[in-house]
Short mmCIF file of C-alpha atoms in Angstrom, two decimals:
data_model
loop_
_atom_site.label_atom_id
_atom_site.label_comp_id
_atom_site.label_asym_id
_atom_site.label_seq_id
_atom_site.Cartn_x
_atom_site.Cartn_y
_atom_site.Cartn_z
CA GLN A 1 -5.09 -17.25 -2.90
CA GLY A 2 -7.37 -14.23 -3.09
CA ALA A 3 -5.82 -12.42 -0.11
CA ARG A 4 -4.89 -8.77 -0.66
CA VAL A 5 -1.43 -7.61 0.43
CA TRP A 6 0.74 -4.49 0.35
CA ILE A 7 4.02 -4.69 -1.56
CA PRO A 8 6.80 -2.09 -1.45
CA ASP A 9 7.08 0.18 -4.50
CA ASP A 10 9.84 2.65 -5.44
CA ILE A 11 7.39 5.28 -6.69
CA GLU A 12 4.16 4.83 -4.71
CA VAL A 13 5.88 3.50 -1.54
CA TRP A 14 3.23 0.75 -1.13
CA ARG A 15 0.93 -0.88 -3.72
CA ALA A 16 -2.04 -3.15 -3.09
CA ALA A 17 -2.07 -6.50 -4.86
CA GLU A 18 -4.07 -9.74 -4.79
CA ILE A 19 -2.43 -13.15 -4.44
CA THR A 20 -3.39 -15.18 -7.52
CA ARG A 21 -1.86 -18.56 -6.62
CA GLY A 22 -1.87 -20.39 -3.31
CA TYR A 23 1.12 -19.87 -1.06
CA ARG A 24 2.85 -22.73 0.72
CA GLU A 25 5.49 -22.35 3.40
CA GLY A 26 8.90 -22.32 1.76
CA ASP A 27 7.74 -20.77 -1.54
CA ALA A 28 10.21 -18.16 -2.78
CA ILE A 29 7.76 -16.18 -4.94
CA LEU A 30 4.23 -14.80 -4.53
CA HIS A 31 2.16 -14.57 -7.70
CA LEU A 32 0.22 -11.29 -7.59
CA ARG A 33 -2.18 -9.16 -9.61
CA LEU A 34 -1.75 -5.43 -9.13
CA GLU A 35 -4.72 -3.05 -9.06
CA ASP A 36 -4.05 -2.08 -12.69
CA GLY A 37 -4.49 -5.74 -13.70
CA SER A 38 -0.84 -6.49 -14.40
CA ALA A 39 0.74 -9.70 -13.08
CA LEU A 40 3.79 -9.67 -10.82
CA ALA A 41 6.03 -12.40 -9.42
CA HIS A 42 7.10 -10.89 -6.08
CA PRO A 43 10.10 -12.50 -4.32
CA ILE A 44 9.58 -13.36 -0.67
CA GLU A 45 12.59 -12.24 1.32
CA LEU A 46 12.42 -12.48 5.11
CA GLN A 47 8.67 -12.37 5.65
CA LEU A 48 5.36 -12.28 3.81
CA PRO A 49 4.03 -8.84 2.83
CA PRO A 50 1.51 -7.17 5.17
CA LEU A 51 -2.19 -7.90 4.59
CA CYS A 52 -4.61 -5.23 3.37
CA ASN A 53 -7.55 -4.26 5.53
CA PRO A 54 -11.07 -5.05 4.27
CA ASP A 55 -12.54 -2.47 1.87
CA CYS A 56 -15.10 -1.39 4.47
CA LEU A 57 -12.21 -0.08 6.62
CA SER A 58 -10.44 1.70 3.76
CA GLY A 59 -9.69 5.28 4.74
CA ALA A 60 -10.88 4.80 8.34
CA ASN A 61 -10.56 7.94 10.45
CA ASP A 62 -9.93 5.91 13.61
CA LEU A 63 -6.81 3.76 13.23
CA VAL A 64 -7.94 1.59 16.15
CA ALA A 65 -10.72 0.27 13.86
CA LEU A 66 -8.19 -1.27 11.44
CA SER A 67 -7.88 -5.06 11.46
CA HIS A 68 -4.23 -4.84 10.41
CA LEU A 69 -2.24 -1.93 11.80
CA HIS A 70 1.10 -1.49 10.05
CA GLU A 71 2.91 1.18 8.01
CA PRO A 72 1.05 0.70 4.69
CA ALA A 73 -2.36 0.62 6.43
CA VAL A 74 -1.62 3.83 8.35
CA LEU A 75 -0.32 5.62 5.26
CA HIS A 76 -3.34 4.49 3.20
CA SER A 77 -5.78 5.73 5.85
#
């Protein structure tokens, strides 16, 4: 709960969201709050969504500085 993740989006490609309820292994749904404040029940398919980097690294010019290096983090930077 409280972790920020990237979820796939048809229009924006990736959207940041915050997990609003604790996750336990085997859960089929993540309860999220999108940046616009709306709630979303996101189905977990094969793996959990990628984690967001801390705000202090948002838009980093050097990708090596990112804590989490994956497609949404690179595109966001």
